[in-house]
Structures are given as C-alpha cells and as structure tokens.
C-alpha cells in the first residue's frame, strides 16, 4: 500500500479472506485508509465491511471519512442486515444522507430493517434471500439461482411461494441438485415449514437453530408473509451476546471490557455496581449495629459472621445461576412457577441441613460449646434456605415481569443474602444467648 | 402408531423434520419404541438419531433395546461424528459388538474418530465430506456431487486435492455453480486455505468460525493431510458448552441441572462446592477468632465485617469474570501477564480509593467518628485492591499452568477474599484501636 504498486496490492489484498482483509484494514492509520478507499471499489469495500463487528466504536468515524457517495454505494452493496446494523449506530442526519444517495427501493428496504427492534428476528434478518415460484422446474431454478448468487446472503435454501406470494415450501440446494431437471418444485418441496415471527426474541430464534440445525430460517410477519431470513452466522453472534449478558449479570460487571481500556476506564465501568452494592450492604451494617449490645456480651458471635454470610451467599448464587439458565432455555408458566419454587425450597432445606450439621460439629468440637454450635448450625440452615429461595424467586419474578432475569446479578443476590443471613443469625443468637454465653 | 395403520404412520412421521421426529421418539414408552424399530428402516432411524443430543443419558438404553444388526446399520448410516459421539458414551463391549457388524472400513473409520479427545477438532469433526481432484471441471464436479449428497454432512464446501492427496484448495458450492461447466477447478479454487489442526482445542475452532463466518472448516493432521471437516452445527454446540462451563465456574455449581432432578439430587450436586467453601471460610473464622480480644474492646468493628468482606468479594468476582472472558478470547503471553496484572492493580487501587472514600464518609457521618471511618475506608481500599489482583492473577496463573481458568470460580474467589479482607481489616483496626475507641 505504501510503495505505490496499486496493481500488486489489489491482487494480494483481494486474494485474502474477507476477515483477514478486515484485520488488515483495522490496523491502518487514517491516511492509509484514505488511500485504500481510492484503490478499492465500493463493492470490494462492502465485502470486507460485511465481516467487521458492527458494534466497533470506530465504524461511524470510518464512514465519515469516506466520500458520501462511496459510503452509500458500499452500504448498498453489503448484505442488508449488516448495513442496517452499521446504520443503527450512526446519527439520524448521516443515515438520511446515506439513504438519499441510494436507489429508492433499496433505501426503503433498509429503512424497513432499521425499524425493527435489534434484539428480535426482524433485527437480525436479511431480505437478501432466494425465492422461487412453486410452478417452476428444478432445472429452471438452478439456472435462475446464478442471478441470486451475487446478492443473496445464502443460496443454500430456496424459499418457494404460491401465486399469492405466500410461503408454501422450502428446499435446500442439496435437495434441488438431486432432482431431475424437469421436476416441478411444488411436487418435491418440503411443506413442513418451521418459521419464526418477525417479533420473536433473538434468543428464541437461536433455540430454533439449535434444535433443527438450520443454516437459515425464514421470518414471517403477522399475515404470514415471508419478509426475510435469519442466517446461522448471525445466530452465532446472538448466542455469544446472550452468553456474555448472562455471564456479565452473574459477575456484576460488563465483562466486555477491552484489553486496551486503561485502568481508570475499567474502574469507572465497575464502580457503579460496587457503590450500589456498598449502599445495600450498609443496610446490613445498620442491622448488625442494632445488635451491638448482643455482640458486646458475646464477641464470639462476630467470629462466624463472615462464615454464615459467605456460605449463604454462595448457595444463593448457585440457585440464581440454575434459575437463570433454566429461564434461558425453557418458558416457565404459572403452575411451574410455584412448583419450581417449592423444589428450590426443598433443595435449600436439604443443603442447609447438611451444611448446618457440618458447621454444628465443627464449631461444637472446636469451641467445646455445642449450644454455640447449634446456634450457628440453625442460623446457617435457615440462611441457606432463604438464600436459595431468593436466588430462584427473584430471577423468576423478574422474567415474569418482563425484565431480563440475568440483571438480578450474583453480587446483588449475595449482598441481599448478607442482610437476611445477619438478621437470622442474630435473632437466633439472641434467643439462645443465656445458654451459650454461660456454658 | 397405536392403531396399526403402518403406512399412514410412516408417511406422517417421515414428513416431519428430524428434530420433531426425535421429540416424538423421546416421548414414547419402551414397547412403542420397539414397534417403531419394526416400522422404520435403520437409515430412517439414523436420520433422526443424528439430531438427538448425544449426551442424553438414555441413549445406551435405546441402542441396547434394538437388534444389534439394526443398531449397527443405523450407526453406520449416521454422520460418523454423531455415531462416534453416541459410541463415546457406551461401554467397550457394546462398541465392539456394533463395530464388528459394520463393513471393516467404516468400523475403522469410527475407531479412528473415537480415538480423538472429545474437546478437540478431531473430536467434533466428520469424515463425511466432499473431495475432488483439482484437475476435474466444474461440470464434472456438479455431476459427481450427486453421489456425495446422500452421505456427506455438507455439500456446500468442496475440498480440492492434488495428485499427492494434499489439500490445495476450497470452493463453495455457490462459487461452483457460478462457473462455466468446462472450467477446471484448480484455476478457480480458493487457495488461501484456513484450516484447523486435528489437536486444536474446540474453543479455538469456534473462534475460527466466528471470525470467518464459515459453514464448515477443514481439519488437517500433522503432515497437513485433510482428515475431516467441522460443520457449523457442531460449533454451535461447542459455543453453548463453553459458555455453560464458564457460567457454571463463575456460579460454583454445574448449572446443567435438569428441571426434572428432584431436590435431593439437585442438593447433592451443589453440596460438594458448598462444603469445600465452608471449610475454606472456617479458616477465616479462626482468623477472626484470633482477634476476639480486639472485638471485645470494640464490638463496633463487627458491624462492618460483612460490608468489607462483601464488597471486596464483589470486586474480586468482577475482576475474575473479566480475566476469564479475556483468557477465553485472547492468548496471553508472558509480557502481557505482568502488564495485565499491573493494570488490574491500578484498577483495584482506583476502585478501592473511590469505594474507601465513600465508606469513610458514610461511617464518619453516621457514627460521628472519622477515625473509625478512616479505619474502615483504608481497610476497604486495601481489601478491594487485593481482591482485584487475586481475581485476575489466579485465573491467569491457572491458564498458564494448563488448567481451565473457569474452575477458579466466583465463590472460591469471594471466599478467599473474605480471608484476606478480614486479615487486612483487623490489622488496620488493631493499629488504630486507641484512637477510635477513645473518641
């Protein structure tokens, strides 16, 4: 690029995989990128931009530094779901500028895609798919396929429509090439259609791909018309995003922290969580404060505060994690709700009894004080049971109220469980005080 | 199935998607399944078995209840990666029995696949792929493709070999059908090959699919010979498994708990973690115990134990989660190791200072005791810094030593951080004791 042999550069560059092209592009400085826009055609640029992660913060800058006509041609050449994803992150003035340079029908198409919620099937679908009339033959279809091969995101599934333009069948290219060329599509197409609705959550779409092992899946609107398809590459992104969200929720931090973020930026992302949880934990402190009299009489009680809060917090986190994963996989209806809560209560009770007996023995033998052991054991058992039920109830309730259950994070549950554990511990200790202090 | 109209049943059943067939099959009782084996041919059964989750505990039972010849025909008809996955979970005697019924070459092929570690490219690849000689024409290739279409797991990528049977190029079916029929493959094939090695970790394979948006990727052995391909459906399974492992690690529980597990089974899966962590937290208790004298003099100190341990634990979990995700995405070499640790130290320090100042002010004004506030603030700052560094250091060290960093779980880090937090807290409190108790 630097030594000016444009022809040689073009050959080397275009022989690379699009992803390797994008790695190269992202390593360039601004003046080098400007040279590249001169050397490459908008469609060659578009192929590469199709593989760039659309959430990259630099993308609006890249488009700004291009000539408006060039950028808009490039966007038009890209698969429309990717172009829409890029435009999603730009301000309205720029979007309008780009769209005004495109042919009206393409611009309207993109406007339509921008209109869908990004986390639904509509938000991840492409309208660049292959459709045929059911009356044509396999031979015609293969011939016509060539014209689609330039623009369609996948040509490995053909969607087959009737005379009302309703989706009536699907065929894979694999099935198509097995047919005799005079066979009419409608006689061999697969009519057992699995579709997703344009408003379906992206997580549900991913579930369909997992079950049926599709490479693409048709998206229909409310009147059952085919409006687009979702392809498997977008589903992999969805699966990664969902996993990252769940993981971030459990950790109480957005784990999408760049390796290049400086320590202050990293800290500023983590602090809002920490300070919020700190304030919550101050409620626990005021609660312990009310028991200062008790502590003054039996300072031994302080020794086990962190054992009880820590263990109950761990149990609550376990219960939370199981519930969040379950909610991600299955829909839980009202009758299941109470059944699951009951199960979690029993699981908590059983876990609590085993852990309680363990700590009863540990403390009893260590301190030669089995009444103290009993206090700690009972408190542990009760605190674990409560933490288990809370860890399961809170995400299920949030999901029922329409919130993402993963937001009820691990640290939130364990901080909340500190509060209930301390309350339980000191209440029980207060009741037994005269027995274990004397002994 | 029950009313005996075999012909009608076969039609309805075979018109369903394989996944829906498998849902139906899994809902049957044993005597109904036995009927099904009479009605369906081994290949029809194999198509359905290809979509059943191979980790299902009932699978060995299903194969046992089939006639050995029938089961072995079915396994032979299945894609060989799926057949190998099924055999993986059966005992050796059964495996040998099934393999002895197969043609020798097929049996040897499966034996070869069983030999690879399940978490590597070899463990998830199939040998049912399409390969052509580089000298044939596009027209011949399309004609020959039909014979592969029955058995190959995907026909959408063609792998092209030279006369030494070395992999020299790849072509997609999409590119192939765009060619004139007399074009020789070697003149148009893509020679910029992206391959994975048979011993590569499955997580690395998934990373290749994410970057290049492949539907399949060739797997080569140490002498660079093509031995198989990995397809995108298996990669989705890998991504799900890895996410689940990370999530389970962070929660300190195997979240793959079935909704049908009874509470005792669920508890028995969670207890080993809880009891281990309880023992670790007992070390913290003995540490606090050593400071009982201090606590007797200043019971106010007990009020803030859970605030400090809880907040430091939250900070440690954040740092752990960021480190584990980073390790999952990037290889971290030796120079990065210390750089990242230094960054995490600064992040911890900055987070610690902000949180420390907050609690200093909160405690100072609440208790009208700014020396106490200072003690708590300093302890908080130090405890958070240590927890941050530990949360980052431990997974990085584990990864360096060849262990899965996700095993250093959230609860483990927060329980460990309880210990260091308490030690820091009481050390600082001990130093300042005379100043804040008097005031």
CSV table of C-alpha atoms in Angstrom, one decimal, chain A residues 166-417:
chain,number,residue,atom,x,y,z
A,166,UNK,CA,-47.4,-16.8,0.4
A,167,UNK,CA,-44.6,-19.0,1.6
A,168,UNK,CA,-45.6,-22.6,0.9
A,169,UNK,CA,-42.4,-24.6,0.9
A,170,UNK,CA,-38.6,-24.7,1.4
A,171,UNK,CA,-35.9,-26.7,-0.4
A,172,UNK,CA,-32.3,-27.0,0.2
A,173,UNK,CA,-29.9,-26.6,-2.6
A,174,UNK,CA,-28.7,-30.1,-1.8
A,175,UNK,CA,-32.2,-31.5,-2.4
A,176,UNK,CA,-32.5,-29.3,-5.5
A,177,UNK,CA,-29.4,-30.7,-7.3
A,178,UNK,CA,-30.6,-34.3,-6.6
A,179,UNK,CA,-33.8,-33.6,-8.6
A,180,UNK,CA,-34.3,-34.3,-12.3
A,181,UNK,CA,-34.3,-31.0,-14.2
A,182,UNK,CA,-37.9,-31.3,-15.4
A,183,UNK,CA,-39.3,-31.8,-11.9
A,184,UNK,CA,-41.7,-29.1,-10.7
A,185,UNK,CA,-40.7,-27.6,-7.4
A,186,UNK,CA,-44.1,-27.9,-5.7
A,187,UNK,CA,-44.1,-31.7,-6.1
A,188,UNK,CA,-40.8,-32.1,-4.2
A,189,UNK,CA,-40.5,-29.1,-1.9
A,190,UNK,CA,-40.7,-29.5,1.9
A,191,UNK,CA,-44.0,-28.2,3.1
A,192,UNK,CA,-43.5,-28.9,6.9
A,193,UNK,CA,-42.4,-25.3,7.4
A,194,UNK,CA,-40.6,-24.1,10.5
A,195,UNK,CA,-40.7,-20.3,10.6
A,196,UNK,CA,-40.0,-17.6,13.2
A,197,UNK,CA,-42.1,-14.4,13.6
A,198,UNK,CA,-40.6,-11.0,12.9
A,199,UNK,CA,-41.2,-10.0,16.5
A,200,UNK,CA,-39.7,-13.2,18.1
A,201,UNK,CA,-36.9,-12.6,20.6
A,202,UNK,CA,-33.5,-13.4,19.1
A,203,UNK,CA,-32.9,-16.0,21.9
A,204,UNK,CA,-36.0,-17.9,20.7
A,205,UNK,CA,-34.6,-17.8,17.1
A,206,UNK,CA,-31.3,-19.2,18.4
A,207,UNK,CA,-33.2,-22.0,20.0
A,208,UNK,CA,-34.8,-23.0,16.7
A,209,UNK,CA,-31.4,-23.1,15.1
A,210,UNK,CA,-30.0,-25.3,17.9
A,211,UNK,CA,-32.9,-27.8,17.6
A,212,UNK,CA,-33.3,-28.1,13.8
A,213,UNK,CA,-29.6,-27.5,12.9
A,214,UNK,CA,-30.6,-25.0,10.2
A,215,UNK,CA,-28.2,-22.8,8.2
A,216,UNK,CA,-31.0,-20.3,7.7
A,217,UNK,CA,-34.6,-19.9,8.8
A,218,UNK,CA,-37.5,-18.0,7.2
A,219,UNK,CA,-39.0,-15.0,9.0
A,220,UNK,CA,-42.7,-14.2,8.5
A,221,UNK,CA,-44.8,-11.2,9.5
A,222,UNK,CA,-48.2,-11.2,11.2
A,223,UNK,CA,-50.1,-12.1,8.0
A,224,UNK,CA,-47.7,-15.0,7.5
A,225,UNK,CA,-45.9,-13.3,4.5
A,226,UNK,CA,-42.2,-14.1,4.1
A,227,UNK,CA,-40.3,-10.9,4.9
A,228,UNK,CA,-36.7,-12.2,5.4
A,229,UNK,CA,-34.4,-14.9,6.6
A,230,UNK,CA,-32.0,-15.3,9.5
A,231,UNK,CA,-28.7,-16.9,8.7
A,232,UNK,CA,-26.6,-19.0,11.0
A,233,UNK,CA,-23.6,-16.5,11.3
A,234,UNK,CA,-26.0,-14.0,12.9
A,235,UNK,CA,-27.3,-16.7,15.2
A,236,UNK,CA,-23.7,-17.4,16.4
A,237,UNK,CA,-23.4,-13.7,17.3
A,238,UNK,CA,-26.7,-13.9,19.1
A,239,UNK,CA,-25.6,-16.9,21.1
A,240,UNK,CA,-22.4,-15.2,22.1
A,241,UNK,CA,-24.2,-12.0,23.1
A,242,UNK,CA,-26.7,-13.8,25.2
A,243,UNK,CA,-24.0,-15.8,26.9
A,244,UNK,CA,-22.0,-12.7,27.6
A,245,UNK,CA,-25.0,-10.9,29.0
A,246,UNK,CA,-25.7,-13.8,31.4
A,247,UNK,CA,-22.1,-14.0,32.4
A,248,UNK,CA,-21.9,-10.2,33.0
A,249,UNK,CA,-25.1,-10.4,35.1
A,250,UNK,CA,-23.7,-13.1,37.3
A,251,UNK,CA,-20.5,-11.3,37.8
A,252,UNK,CA,-22.0,-7.8,38.4
A,253,UNK,CA,-19.8,-6.2,35.7
A,254,UNK,CA,-19.9,-5.7,32.0
A,255,UNK,CA,-17.2,-8.2,31.0
A,256,UNK,CA,-16.9,-6.7,27.6
A,257,UNK,CA,-14.0,-4.6,28.9
A,258,UNK,CA,-11.4,-4.1,26.2
A,259,UNK,CA,-7.9,-5.3,26.9
A,260,UNK,CA,-6.9,-1.8,25.8
A,261,UNK,CA,-9.1,0.1,28.3
A,262,UNK,CA,-6.9,1.9,30.8
A,263,UNK,CA,-7.3,1.2,34.5
A,264,UNK,CA,-9.4,4.3,35.1
A,265,UNK,CA,-11.8,3.4,32.4
A,266,UNK,CA,-12.1,-0.2,33.6
A,267,UNK,CA,-12.6,1.1,37.2
A,268,UNK,CA,-15.3,3.5,36.1
A,269,UNK,CA,-17.2,0.7,34.5
A,270,UNK,CA,-17.0,-1.4,37.6
A,271,UNK,CA,-17.7,1.3,40.2
A,272,UNK,CA,-21.4,1.9,39.6
A,273,UNK,CA,-22.1,-1.8,40.6
A,274,UNK,CA,-19.8,-1.7,43.5
A,275,UNK,CA,-21.1,1.5,45.0
A,276,UNK,CA,-24.7,0.4,44.6
A,277,UNK,CA,-24.0,-2.9,46.3
A,278,UNK,CA,-22.0,-1.0,49.0
A,279,UNK,CA,-25.1,1.1,49.8
A,280,UNK,CA,-27.1,-2.1,50.0
A,281,UNK,CA,-24.5,-3.7,52.3
A,282,UNK,CA,-24.7,-0.6,54.6
A,283,UNK,CA,-28.3,-1.6,55.4
A,284,UNK,CA,-26.8,-4.9,56.6
A,285,UNK,CA,-24.3,-2.9,58.7
A,286,UNK,CA,-27.1,-0.8,60.4
A,287,UNK,CA,-28.8,-4.1,61.2
A,288,UNK,CA,-25.7,-5.6,62.8
A,289,UNK,CA,-25.4,-2.2,64.6
A,290,UNK,CA,-28.7,-2.8,66.3
A,291,UNK,CA,-27.2,-6.0,67.8
A,292,UNK,CA,-24.1,-4.3,69.1
A,293,UNK,CA,-25.3,-4.9,72.7
A,294,UNK,CA,-25.5,-8.6,71.9
A,295,UNK,CA,-22.1,-8.5,70.3
A,296,UNK,CA,-20.6,-6.8,73.4
A,297,UNK,CA,-21.9,-9.6,75.5
A,298,UNK,CA,-20.7,-12.4,73.2
A,299,UNK,CA,-18.0,-11.2,70.9
A,300,UNK,CA,-17.5,-14.8,69.8
A,301,UNK,CA,-20.6,-14.3,67.6
A,302,UNK,CA,-18.5,-11.9,65.4
A,303,UNK,CA,-16.2,-14.8,64.5
A,304,UNK,CA,-18.9,-16.6,62.4
A,305,UNK,CA,-20.5,-13.6,60.7
A,306,UNK,CA,-18.5,-14.0,57.5
A,307,UNK,CA,-18.8,-17.8,57.5
A,308,UNK,CA,-22.6,-17.6,57.6
A,309,UNK,CA,-23.0,-14.7,55.2
A,310,UNK,CA,-20.4,-16.1,52.8
A,311,UNK,CA,-21.8,-19.6,52.7
A,312,UNK,CA,-25.4,-18.4,52.3
A,313,UNK,CA,-24.2,-16.1,49.5
A,314,UNK,CA,-22.6,-19.0,47.7
A,315,UNK,CA,-25.8,-21.0,48.0
A,316,UNK,CA,-27.9,-18.1,46.7
A,317,UNK,CA,-25.5,-17.7,43.8
A,318,UNK,CA,-25.8,-21.3,42.9
A,319,UNK,CA,-29.6,-21.2,43.0
A,320,UNK,CA,-29.6,-18.0,40.9
A,321,UNK,CA,-27.4,-19.4,38.2
A,322,UNK,CA,-29.5,-22.6,37.9
A,323,UNK,CA,-32.7,-20.5,37.7
A,324,UNK,CA,-31.3,-18.0,35.1
A,325,UNK,CA,-30.0,-20.9,32.8
A,326,UNK,CA,-33.4,-22.6,33.1
A,327,UNK,CA,-35.2,-19.4,32.2
A,328,UNK,CA,-32.9,-19.0,29.2
A,329,UNK,CA,-33.9,-22.5,27.9
A,330,UNK,CA,-37.5,-23.1,29.0
A,331,UNK,CA,-40.5,-21.0,29.2
A,332,UNK,CA,-41.8,-21.3,32.8
A,333,UNK,CA,-45.6,-21.0,33.2
A,334,UNK,CA,-47.6,-20.1,36.3
A,335,UNK,CA,-48.1,-23.7,37.6
A,336,UNK,CA,-44.4,-24.4,37.1
A,337,UNK,CA,-43.5,-21.2,39.0
A,338,UNK,CA,-44.7,-22.4,42.4
A,339,UNK,CA,-43.6,-26.0,41.7
A,340,UNK,CA,-40.1,-24.8,41.0
A,341,UNK,CA,-40.1,-22.5,44.0
A,342,UNK,CA,-41.2,-25.5,46.2
A,343,UNK,CA,-38.4,-27.6,44.7
A,344,UNK,CA,-35.9,-24.9,45.4
A,345,UNK,CA,-37.2,-24.6,49.0
A,346,UNK,CA,-36.6,-28.3,49.5
A,347,UNK,CA,-33.2,-28.2,47.8
A,348,UNK,CA,-32.3,-25.2,50.1
A,349,UNK,CA,-33.6,-27.0,53.1
A,350,UNK,CA,-31.6,-30.2,52.4
A,351,UNK,CA,-28.4,-28.3,51.5
A,352,UNK,CA,-29.0,-26.2,54.6
A,353,UNK,CA,-29.4,-29.2,56.9
A,354,UNK,CA,-26.2,-30.9,55.7
A,355,UNK,CA,-24.2,-27.6,55.9
A,356,UNK,CA,-25.8,-26.7,59.2
A,357,UNK,CA,-24.9,-30.1,60.7
A,358,UNK,CA,-21.4,-29.8,59.4
A,359,UNK,CA,-20.8,-26.4,61.0
A,360,UNK,CA,-22.6,-27.5,64.2
A,361,UNK,CA,-20.0,-30.3,64.6
A,362,UNK,CA,-17.1,-28.1,63.5
A,363,UNK,CA,-17.9,-25.3,66.0
A,364,UNK,CA,-19.0,-27.7,68.7
A,365,UNK,CA,-15.8,-29.6,68.8
A,366,UNK,CA,-13.6,-26.5,68.1
A,367,UNK,CA,-15.1,-24.3,70.8
A,368,UNK,CA,-16.3,-27.2,73.1
A,369,UNK,CA,-19.6,-25.4,73.0
A,370,UNK,CA,-22.4,-27.3,71.4
A,371,UNK,CA,-25.0,-24.7,72.2
A,372,UNK,CA,-23.0,-22.2,70.2
A,373,UNK,CA,-22.6,-24.8,67.5
A,374,UNK,CA,-26.4,-25.3,67.5
A,375,UNK,CA,-26.9,-21.5,67.1
A,376,UNK,CA,-24.5,-21.3,64.2
A,377,UNK,CA,-25.9,-24.5,62.6
A,378,UNK,CA,-29.5,-23.4,62.9
A,379,UNK,CA,-28.7,-19.9,61.5
A,380,UNK,CA,-26.7,-21.5,58.7
A,381,UNK,CA,-29.5,-23.8,57.7
A,382,UNK,CA,-32.1,-21.0,57.8
A,383,UNK,CA,-29.9,-18.5,56.0
A,384,UNK,CA,-29.1,-21.0,53.2
A,385,UNK,CA,-32.7,-21.9,52.7
A,386,UNK,CA,-33.7,-18.3,52.4
A,387,UNK,CA,-30.8,-17.5,50.1
A,388,UNK,CA,-31.8,-20.5,47.9
A,389,UNK,CA,-35.4,-19.4,47.6
A,390,UNK,CA,-34.5,-15.8,46.9
A,391,UNK,CA,-31.9,-16.8,44.3
A,392,UNK,CA,-34.6,-18.7,42.5
A,393,UNK,CA,-37.6,-16.4,43.1
A,394,UNK,CA,-36.0,-13.1,42.1
A,395,UNK,CA,-35.0,-14.1,38.6
A,396,UNK,CA,-38.3,-15.9,38.0
A,397,UNK,CA,-40.2,-12.9,39.2
A,398,UNK,CA,-38.2,-10.6,37.0
A,399,UNK,CA,-38.7,-12.7,34.0
A,400,UNK,CA,-42.5,-12.8,34.7
A,401,UNK,CA,-42.5,-9.0,35.0
A,402,UNK,CA,-40.8,-8.8,31.6
A,403,UNK,CA,-37.3,-7.9,32.8
A,404,UNK,CA,-34.1,-9.8,31.8
A,405,UNK,CA,-33.6,-12.3,34.7
A,406,UNK,CA,-29.8,-12.0,34.3
A,407,UNK,CA,-29.9,-8.5,35.6
A,408,UNK,CA,-30.6,-9.9,39.1
A,409,UNK,CA,-26.9,-10.5,39.4
A,410,UNK,CA,-24.8,-12.8,41.6
A,411,UNK,CA,-23.4,-9.9,43.7
A,412,UNK,CA,-26.8,-8.5,44.2
A,413,UNK,CA,-28.2,-11.8,45.4
A,414,UNK,CA,-25.2,-12.4,47.7
A,415,UNK,CA,-25.3,-8.8,49.1
A,416,UNK,CA,-29.0,-9.2,49.7
A,417,UNK,CA,-28.5,-12.6,51.3
